[in-house]
CSV table of C-alpha atoms in Angstrom, one decimal:
chain,number,residue,atom,x,y,z
T,1,UNK,CA,33.2,81.3,3.4
T,2,UNK,CA,35.4,84.0,2.0
T,3,UNK,CA,35.4,85.2,-1.6
T,4,UNK,CA,37.4,83.0,-4.1
T,5,UNK,CA,40.0,84.5,-6.3
T,6,UNK,CA,39.8,82.8,-9.7
T,7,UNK,CA,42.9,80.7,-10.2
T,8,UNK,CA,44.9,80.2,-13.4
T,9,UNK,CA,43.1,78.1,-16.0
T,10,UNK,CA,44.5,75.1,-17.7
T,11,UNK,CA,43.1,72.7,-20.3
T,12,UNK,CA,43.5,68.9,-20.5
T,13,UNK,CA,42.8,67.2,-23.8
T,14,UNK,CA,42.6,63.4,-23.9
T,15,UNK,CA,43.5,61.3,-27.0
T,16,UNK,CA,42.8,57.7,-25.9
T,17,UNK,CA,44.6,55.4,-28.3
T,18,UNK,CA,48.0,53.6,-28.0
T,19,UNK,CA,49.7,51.2,-30.4
T,20,UNK,CA,49.0,48.6,-27.7
T,21,UNK,CA,48.0,48.6,-24.1
T,22,UNK,CA,50.9,48.3,-21.6
T,23,UNK,CA,50.3,45.7,-18.9
T,24,UNK,CA,50.9,48.2,-16.1
T,25,UNK,CA,48.7,51.0,-17.4
T,26,UNK,CA,45.5,51.9,-15.7
T,27,UNK,CA,44.9,55.1,-17.8
T,28,UNK,CA,41.9,55.5,-20.1
T,29,UNK,CA,43.8,54.2,-23.1
T,30,UNK,CA,42.9,51.7,-25.8
T,31,UNK,CA,44.8,49.6,-28.3
T,32,UNK,CA,44.6,51.4,-31.7
T,33,UNK,CA,44.0,48.3,-33.9
T,34,UNK,CA,44.0,48.8,-37.6
T,35,UNK,CA,41.9,51.9,-38.2
T,36,UNK,CA,41.2,54.1,-35.1
T,37,UNK,CA,38.4,56.6,-35.9
T,38,UNK,CA,40.8,59.6,-35.7
T,39,UNK,CA,38.7,61.8,-37.9
T,40,UNK,CA,35.4,61.2,-36.1
T,41,UNK,CA,37.1,61.6,-32.7
T,42,UNK,CA,38.7,64.9,-33.8
T,43,UNK,CA,35.3,66.3,-34.7
T,44,UNK,CA,33.9,65.2,-31.4
T,45,UNK,CA,36.9,66.7,-29.6
T,46,UNK,CA,36.5,70.1,-31.4
T,47,UNK,CA,32.8,70.2,-30.5
T,48,UNK,CA,33.7,69.4,-26.9
T,49,UNK,CA,36.4,72.1,-26.9
T,50,UNK,CA,33.9,74.7,-28.2
T,51,UNK,CA,31.6,73.9,-25.2
T,52,UNK,CA,34.5,74.0,-22.8
T,53,UNK,CA,35.6,77.4,-24.0
T,54,UNK,CA,32.0,78.7,-23.5
T,55,UNK,CA,32.1,77.2,-20.0
T,56,UNK,CA,35.2,79.2,-19.2
T,57,UNK,CA,33.2,82.5,-19.7
T,58,UNK,CA,36.0,84.5,-21.3
T,59,UNK,CA,38.9,83.4,-19.1
T,60,UNK,CA,42.2,82.8,-20.9
T,61,UNK,CA,44.0,79.5,-20.8
T,62,UNK,CA,47.5,79.5,-19.4
T,63,UNK,CA,48.5,75.8,-20.0
T,64,UNK,CA,47.4,73.0,-22.3
T,65,UNK,CA,48.2,69.3,-21.7
T,66,UNK,CA,47.5,66.8,-24.5
T,67,UNK,CA,47.6,63.4,-22.9
T,68,UNK,CA,46.5,59.9,-23.6
T,69,UNK,CA,46.9,57.2,-24.8
T,70,UNK,CA,49.6,58.3,-27.2
T,71,UNK,CA,48.7,61.6,-28.7
T,72,UNK,CA,51.6,61.4,-31.1
T,73,UNK,CA,49.7,58.7,-33.0
T,74,UNK,CA,47.4,61.5,-34.2
T,75,UNK,CA,48.4,63.2,-37.5
T,76,UNK,CA,50.0,66.7,-37.3
T,77,UNK,CA,46.9,68.2,-39.0
T,78,UNK,CA,44.7,67.0,-36.1
T,79,UNK,CA,46.8,68.6,-33.5
T,80,UNK,CA,47.1,71.7,-35.6
T,81,UNK,CA,43.2,71.9,-35.8
T,82,UNK,CA,42.9,71.7,-32.1
T,83,UNK,CA,45.5,74.3,-31.3
T,84,UNK,CA,44.1,76.6,-34.0
T,85,UNK,CA,40.7,76.5,-32.4
T,86,UNK,CA,42.4,77.4,-29.1
T,87,UNK,CA,44.6,80.2,-30.3
T,88,UNK,CA,42.2,83.1,-29.5
T,89,UNK,CA,41.8,81.9,-25.9
T,90,UNK,CA,45.5,81.3,-25.1
T,91,UNK,CA,47.5,83.5,-22.8
T,92,UNK,CA,50.6,84.9,-24.3
T,93,UNK,CA,53.4,82.4,-23.6
T,94,UNK,CA,51.0,79.6,-22.8
T,95,UNK,CA,52.7,76.2,-22.0
T,96,UNK,CA,51.5,73.6,-24.5
T,97,UNK,CA,52.6,70.0,-23.6
T,98,UNK,CA,52.0,66.9,-25.6
T,99,UNK,CA,52.8,63.3,-24.6
T,100,UNK,CA,54.6,61.2,-27.1
T,101,UNK,CA,56.0,57.8,-27.5
T,102,UNK,CA,59.7,57.4,-28.6
T,103,UNK,CA,58.7,55.1,-31.5
T,104,UNK,CA,60.3,56.1,-34.8
T,105,UNK,CA,56.9,56.8,-36.5
T,106,UNK,CA,55.9,59.3,-33.9
T,107,UNK,CA,59.3,61.0,-33.8
T,108,UNK,CA,59.0,61.8,-37.5
T,109,UNK,CA,56.1,64.1,-36.6
T,110,UNK,CA,57.8,66.1,-33.9
T,111,UNK,CA,58.7,69.0,-36.1
T,112,UNK,CA,55.1,69.2,-37.3
T,113,UNK,CA,53.8,69.3,-33.8
T,114,UNK,CA,56.3,72.0,-32.9
T,115,UNK,CA,55.2,74.1,-35.9
T,116,UNK,CA,51.6,73.6,-34.9
T,117,UNK,CA,52.2,75.2,-31.5
T,118,UNK,CA,53.3,72.5,-29.1
T,119,UNK,CA,56.2,73.9,-27.1
T,120,UNK,CA,56.8,71.1,-24.5
T,121,UNK,CA,57.2,67.4,-25.2
T,122,UNK,CA,56.9,64.6,-22.7
T,123,UNK,CA,58.5,61.4,-23.8
T,124,UNK,CA,57.3,58.1,-22.3
T,125,UNK,CA,60.8,56.4,-22.2
T,126,UNK,CA,60.3,54.4,-18.9
T,127,UNK,CA,63.6,52.6,-19.3
T,128,UNK,CA,66.7,52.5,-21.6
T,129,UNK,CA,67.2,48.8,-21.0
T,130,UNK,CA,65.8,46.6,-23.8
T,131,UNK,CA,65.0,43.6,-21.6
T,132,UNK,CA,63.1,45.8,-19.1
T,133,UNK,CA,61.3,47.5,-21.9
T,134,UNK,CA,60.1,44.1,-23.2
T,135,UNK,CA,58.9,43.2,-19.7
T,136,UNK,CA,56.9,46.4,-19.6
T,137,UNK,CA,55.3,45.7,-22.9
T,138,UNK,CA,56.7,48.9,-24.5
T,139,UNK,CA,56.8,49.2,-28.3
T,140,UNK,CA,60.1,51.0,-28.5
T,141,UNK,CA,63.7,50.0,-27.7
T,142,UNK,CA,66.7,51.8,-26.3
T,143,UNK,CA,67.9,53.0,-29.7
T,144,UNK,CA,64.5,54.6,-30.5
T,145,UNK,CA,64.4,56.3,-27.1
T,146,UNK,CA,67.8,57.9,-27.7
T,147,UNK,CA,66.9,58.9,-31.2
T,148,UNK,CA,63.6,60.4,-30.1
T,149,UNK,CA,65.3,62.8,-27.7
T,150,UNK,CA,67.6,63.9,-30.6
T,151,UNK,CA,64.6,64.2,-32.9
T,152,UNK,CA,62.8,66.4,-30.4
T,153,UNK,CA,65.7,68.7,-30.1
T,154,UNK,CA,66.2,68.9,-33.8
T,155,UNK,CA,62.5,69.8,-34.2
T,156,UNK,CA,63.1,72.8,-32.0
T,157,UNK,CA,61.9,71.6,-28.5
T,158,UNK,CA,63.8,73.1,-25.7
T,159,UNK,CA,61.4,71.9,-23.0
T,160,UNK,CA,61.5,68.1,-22.9
T,161,UNK,CA,60.3,65.9,-20.1
T,162,UNK,CA,61.4,62.2,-19.8
T,163,UNK,CA,59.2,59.7,-18.0
T,164,UNK,CA,61.3,57.1,-16.3
T,165,UNK,CA,60.2,54.3,-13.9
T,166,UNK,CA,62.1,52.3,-11.3
T,167,UNK,CA,61.1,49.2,-9.4
T,168,UNK,CA,60.6,47.3,-12.7
T,169,UNK,CA,60.1,43.6,-13.0
T,170,UNK,CA,63.4,41.9,-12.0
T,171,UNK,CA,65.2,45.2,-12.1
T,172,UNK,CA,68.4,45.5,-10.0
T,173,UNK,CA,69.7,48.6,-8.2
T,174,UNK,CA,72.5,48.9,-10.7
T,175,UNK,CA,70.0,48.8,-13.6
T,176,UNK,CA,67.8,51.5,-12.0
T,177,UNK,CA,70.9,53.7,-11.6
T,178,UNK,CA,72.1,53.0,-15.1
T,179,UNK,CA,68.7,54.1,-16.5
T,180,UNK,CA,68.9,57.4,-14.5
T,181,UNK,CA,72.5,58.0,-15.6
T,182,UNK,CA,71.5,57.6,-19.2
T,183,UNK,CA,68.6,60.1,-18.8
T,184,UNK,CA,71.0,62.6,-17.2
T,185,UNK,CA,73.6,62.1,-19.9
T,186,UNK,CA,70.9,63.3,-22.4
T,187,UNK,CA,70.9,66.6,-20.6
T,188,UNK,CA,67.2,66.6,-19.6
T,189,UNK,CA,65.9,69.6,-17.7
T,190,UNK,CA,62.8,67.8,-16.4
T,191,UNK,CA,62.3,64.2,-15.3
T,192,UNK,CA,59.2,62.4,-14.1
T,193,UNK,CA,60.7,59.6,-12.0
T,194,UNK,CA,58.3,57.2,-10.4
T,195,UNK,CA,58.0,53.7,-9.0
T,196,UNK,CA,56.1,51.1,-10.8
T,197,UNK,CA,52.9,50.2,-8.9
T,198,UNK,CA,50.5,47.4,-9.6
T,199,UNK,CA,47.1,49.1,-10.2
T,200,UNK,CA,43.8,47.3,-10.2
T,201,UNK,CA,42.3,46.5,-13.6
T,202,UNK,CA,45.7,46.0,-15.2
T,203,UNK,CA,47.4,42.8,-16.5
T,204,UNK,CA,50.2,43.2,-14.0
T,205,UNK,CA,47.6,43.4,-11.1
T,206,UNK,CA,46.0,40.2,-12.3
T,207,UNK,CA,49.3,38.4,-13.0
T,208,UNK,CA,51.9,40.2,-10.8
T,209,UNK,CA,55.5,40.1,-12.2
T,210,UNK,CA,58.5,39.6,-9.9
T,211,UNK,CA,59.3,43.0,-8.6
T,212,UNK,CA,62.3,44.1,-6.5
T,213,UNK,CA,61.8,43.7,-2.8
T,214,UNK,CA,60.7,46.8,-0.8
T,215,UNK,CA,64.2,47.5,0.6
T,216,UNK,CA,65.7,47.4,-2.9
T,217,UNK,CA,62.9,49.8,-4.2
T,218,UNK,CA,63.5,52.1,-1.3
T,219,UNK,CA,67.3,52.1,-2.0
T,220,UNK,CA,66.6,52.8,-5.7
T,221,UNK,CA,64.5,55.8,-4.7
T,222,UNK,CA,67.1,57.1,-2.2
T,223,UNK,CA,70.1,56.8,-4.5
T,224,UNK,CA,68.3,58.2,-7.5
T,225,UNK,CA,67.2,61.2,-5.6
T,226,UNK,CA,70.7,61.8,-4.4
T,227,UNK,CA,72.1,61.7,-8.0
T,228,UNK,CA,69.3,64.0,-9.3
T,229,UNK,CA,70.0,66.5,-6.5
T,230,UNK,CA,73.8,66.4,-7.2
T,231,UNK,CA,73.3,67.4,-10.8
T,232,UNK,CA,70.8,70.2,-10.1
T,233,UNK,CA,67.5,68.6,-10.8
T,234,UNK,CA,65.5,69.5,-7.7
T,235,UNK,CA,62.6,67.5,-6.6
T,236,UNK,CA,59.6,69.8,-6.5
T,237,UNK,CA,56.8,67.2,-6.3
T,238,UNK,CA,56.8,63.5,-5.2
T,239,UNK,CA,57.7,62.2,-8.7
T,240,UNK,CA,58.9,65.4,-10.5
T,241,UNK,CA,62.4,66.9,-10.8
T,242,UNK,CA,63.5,69.9,-12.7
T,243,UNK,CA,66.2,72.5,-13.1
T,244,UNK,CA,65.2,76.1,-12.0
T,245,UNK,CA,62.4,77.5,-14.2
T,246,UNK,CA,61.8,74.2,-16.0
T,247,UNK,CA,58.9,72.9,-13.8
T,248,UNK,CA,55.7,71.8,-15.6
T,249,UNK,CA,53.4,74.7,-15.2
T,250,UNK,CA,50.3,72.6,-16.1
T,251,UNK,CA,50.9,70.1,-13.3
T,252,UNK,CA,51.8,72.9,-10.9
T,253,UNK,CA,48.4,74.3,-11.5
T,254,UNK,CA,46.8,71.0,-10.6
T,255,UNK,CA,48.8,70.8,-7.4
T,256,UNK,CA,48.0,74.4,-6.4
T,257,UNK,CA,44.3,73.6,-6.8
T,258,UNK,CA,43.9,75.6,-9.9
T,259,UNK,CA,41.2,75.3,-12.5
T,260,UNK,CA,41.3,73.3,-15.7
T,261,UNK,CA,38.9,72.5,-18.5
T,262,UNK,CA,38.5,69.0,-19.9
T,263,UNK,CA,37.9,67.7,-23.4
T,264,UNK,CA,38.1,64.1,-24.6
T,265,UNK,CA,36.9,60.7,-23.5
T,266,UNK,CA,37.3,60.3,-19.7
T,267,UNK,CA,38.8,63.7,-19.2
T,268,UNK,CA,38.3,65.4,-15.8
T,269,UNK,CA,37.8,69.1,-15.2
T,270,UNK,CA,37.6,71.5,-12.3
T,271,UNK,CA,36.1,75.0,-12.5
T,272,UNK,CA,35.5,77.9,-10.1
T,273,UNK,CA,32.6,80.1,-11.0
T,274,UNK,CA,32.2,83.8,-10.3
T,275,UNK,CA,30.2,83.1,-7.1
T,276,UNK,CA,33.0,81.0,-5.7
T,277,UNK,CA,31.4,77.6,-6.2
T,278,UNK,CA,33.9,74.9,-7.3
T,279,UNK,CA,32.6,72.3,-9.7
T,280,UNK,CA,34.1,69.0,-10.8
T,281,UNK,CA,33.0,67.1,-13.9
T,282,UNK,CA,34.2,64.4,-16.2
T,283,UNK,CA,33.5,63.1,-19.7
T,284,UNK,CA,32.2,59.7,-20.8
T,285,UNK,CA,35.1,57.3,-20.7
T,286,UNK,CA,34.6,54.9,-23.6
T,287,UNK,CA,35.7,56.6,-26.9
T,288,UNK,CA,32.8,55.2,-29.0
T,289,UNK,CA,30.2,56.3,-26.4
T,290,UNK,CA,32.0,59.7,-26.0
T,291,UNK,CA,31.7,60.3,-29.8
T,292,UNK,CA,28.1,59.3,-29.8
T,293,UNK,CA,27.2,61.5,-26.9
T,294,UNK,CA,29.1,64.5,-28.4
T,295,UNK,CA,27.1,64.0,-31.6
T,296,UNK,CA,23.9,64.5,-29.6
T,297,UNK,CA,25.2,67.5,-27.5
T,298,UNK,CA,27.5,66.8,-24.6
T,299,UNK,CA,29.5,64.0,-23.0
T,300,UNK,CA,29.5,65.4,-19.5
T,301,UNK,CA,28.7,63.0,-16.7
T,302,UNK,CA,28.6,63.2,-12.9
T,303,UNK,CA,29.0,67.0,-12.4
T,304,UNK,CA,29.2,67.9,-8.7
T,305,UNK,CA,29.8,70.9,-6.6
T,306,UNK,CA,32.5,70.6,-4.0
T,307,UNK,CA,31.4,71.0,-0.4
T,308,UNK,CA,33.6,72.2,2.5
T,309,UNK,CA,35.0,68.8,3.3
T,310,UNK,CA,35.7,68.1,-0.4
T,311,UNK,CA,37.6,71.4,-0.8
T,312,UNK,CA,39.8,70.8,2.2
T,313,UNK,CA,40.7,67.3,1.4
T,314,UNK,CA,41.3,67.9,-2.3
T,315,UNK,CA,43.4,71.0,-1.6
T,316,UNK,CA,45.6,69.1,0.8
T,317,UNK,CA,45.8,66.1,-1.4
T,318,UNK,CA,47.3,68.2,-4.1
T,319,UNK,CA,49.3,71.0,-2.4
T,320,UNK,CA,51.1,68.7,0.0
T,321,UNK,CA,52.5,66.7,-2.9
T,322,UNK,CA,54.7,69.7,-3.5
T,323,UNK,CA,58.1,69.9,-1.7
T,324,UNK,CA,57.4,73.6,-1.2
T,325,UNK,CA,53.9,72.9,0.3
T,326,UNK,CA,51.5,75.8,0.2
T,327,UNK,CA,51.4,79.4,1.5
T,328,UNK,CA,48.7,80.0,4.1
T,329,UNK,CA,47.1,82.6,1.9
T,330,UNK,CA,46.7,80.2,-1.0
T,331,UNK,CA,44.4,77.9,1.0
T,332,UNK,CA,41.7,80.6,1.3
T,333,UNK,CA,42.3,82.0,-2.2
T,334,UNK,CA,41.7,78.6,-3.8
T,335,UNK,CA,39.1,77.1,-1.5
T,336,UNK,CA,37.2,80.1,-0.3
T,337,UNK,CA,37.5,78.8,3.3
T,338,UNK,CA,38.8,80.3,6.5
T,339,UNK,CA,42.3,78.9,7.3
T,340,UNK,CA,41.3,78.5,10.9
T,341,UNK,CA,39.1,75.5,9.8
T,342,UNK,CA,42.3,73.4,9.2
T,343,UNK,CA,44.7,74.9,11.7
T,344,UNK,CA,43.9,72.4,14.5
T,345,UNK,CA,44.7,69.5,12.2
T,346,UNK,CA,47.9,71.1,10.9
T,347,UNK,CA,49.0,71.7,14.5
T,348,UNK,CA,48.6,68.0,15.3
T,349,UNK,CA,50.6,67.1,12.2
T,350,UNK,CA,53.3,69.5,13.2
T,351,UNK,CA,53.5,67.9,16.6
T,352,UNK,CA,53.8,64.5,15.0
T,353,UNK,CA,56.8,65.7,12.9
T,354,UNK,CA,54.9,65.1,9.6
T,355,UNK,CA,54.7,68.8,8.7
T,356,UNK,CA,56.8,71.9,9.2
T,357,UNK,CA,56.0,75.6,9.0
T,358,UNK,CA,57.6,79.1,9.1
T,359,UNK,CA,54.2,80.6,10.0
T,360,UNK,CA,53.5,81.6,6.4
T,361,UNK,CA,53.8,78.3,4.6
T,362,UNK,CA,53.2,74.6,5.4
T,363,UNK,CA,55.1,71.7,3.9
T,364,UNK,CA,55.8,68.1,4.6
T,365,UNK,CA,58.9,67.0,6.4
T,366,UNK,CA,60.9,64.1,4.8
T,367,UNK,CA,59.0,61.8,7.2
T,368,UNK,CA,55.7,63.3,6.1
T,369,UNK,CA,56.5,62.9,2.4
T,370,UNK,CA,57.0,59.2,3.0
T,371,UNK,CA,53.6,59.0,4.9
T,372,UNK,CA,51.4,61.3,2.9
T,373,UNK,CA,48.5,58.9,3.1
T,374,UNK,CA,48.7,59.2,6.9
T,375,UNK,CA,48.6,63.0,6.6
T,376,UNK,CA,45.6,63.0,4.3
T,377,UNK,CA,43.6,60.6,6.5
T,378,UNK,CA,43.6,63.4,9.1
T,379,UNK,CA,41.5,65.5,6.7
T,380,UNK,CA,38.8,62.9,5.9
T,381,UNK,CA,35.4,64.2,7.0
T,382,UNK,CA,34.5,61.2,9.1
T,383,UNK,CA,37.5,61.5,11.4
T,384,UNK,CA,35.8,63.9,13.7
T,385,UNK,CA,38.5,66.5,13.4
T,386,UNK,CA,38.3,70.2,12.7
T,387,UNK,CA,38.4,69.6,8.9
């Protein structure tokens, strides 16, 4: 094992409540009800954050992502308290993203979030079609989505991501393209564009809606990608498109196998120590249990140190999601392993037409991008291969 160069450090903060739970959502989110314990949760989160900053051992934070749930349900003062606590440990020019719903109540707080230090907003639009929004169980409508983009710009946000889905219940190809055209008409510089999937432990999984057939979903993806490319939003990850310089730095750090602290119920973290050991950990998932555990000390559960096989698989699982793939040097820098450990597997994937290389960088081909699970299976430790 070679020495590990410490990667950039991010921070993920999880705020777990939504107005109501969407039927397709498998995230750790909970319907807010009448009186979510925002104040108690904030105190637990601030204590958690204090412990996380100590864990970082003086390293500065380059990116922050406030996710959920719907973080924009939290009062501005709560977000300001968190970012004030972080301020001494933030790199100059740190990217600070917050997820938000396009509902009118949340949009009224956008200026306050911007003044508190949030500089990138991610709006969960999903669709601009009212009938499709109802089928998805969303609490906003088309008008509120359009108004939210305007409100974000008026609040001073220049970096705005729109979340948009396709392959929705009973959605036609024309409807999918109309949704995309509306997003493009708003002048977005970053789009998260992904296909609806039916995840276990969701309402849609238990009672599947009528989805477009596989050929229609494939045509939606192909035609949308062509339109995005034509207007200068380049695909840089499987579901992410951006104009030059507008990529999400926080997510890029994930995909480049960087480090990130974690605070909040169910949040996951990854940290490399000065000896080159790579650790993963997570927090208790249930908000009430998380708050109780934090009151007694810590909510950490299941910490583990990544072994060689873990490092290889997790690096490839992340880096090969990127259209640009990864430089050969990055593999050793982030895993601490000799590149020759994986070269035989990469050579086989090159022969199969799933990867391409110029000698200094490996990336998926178009075929490989469509069969990423097949590629990753080659790196599973029980395959008997060099990885």
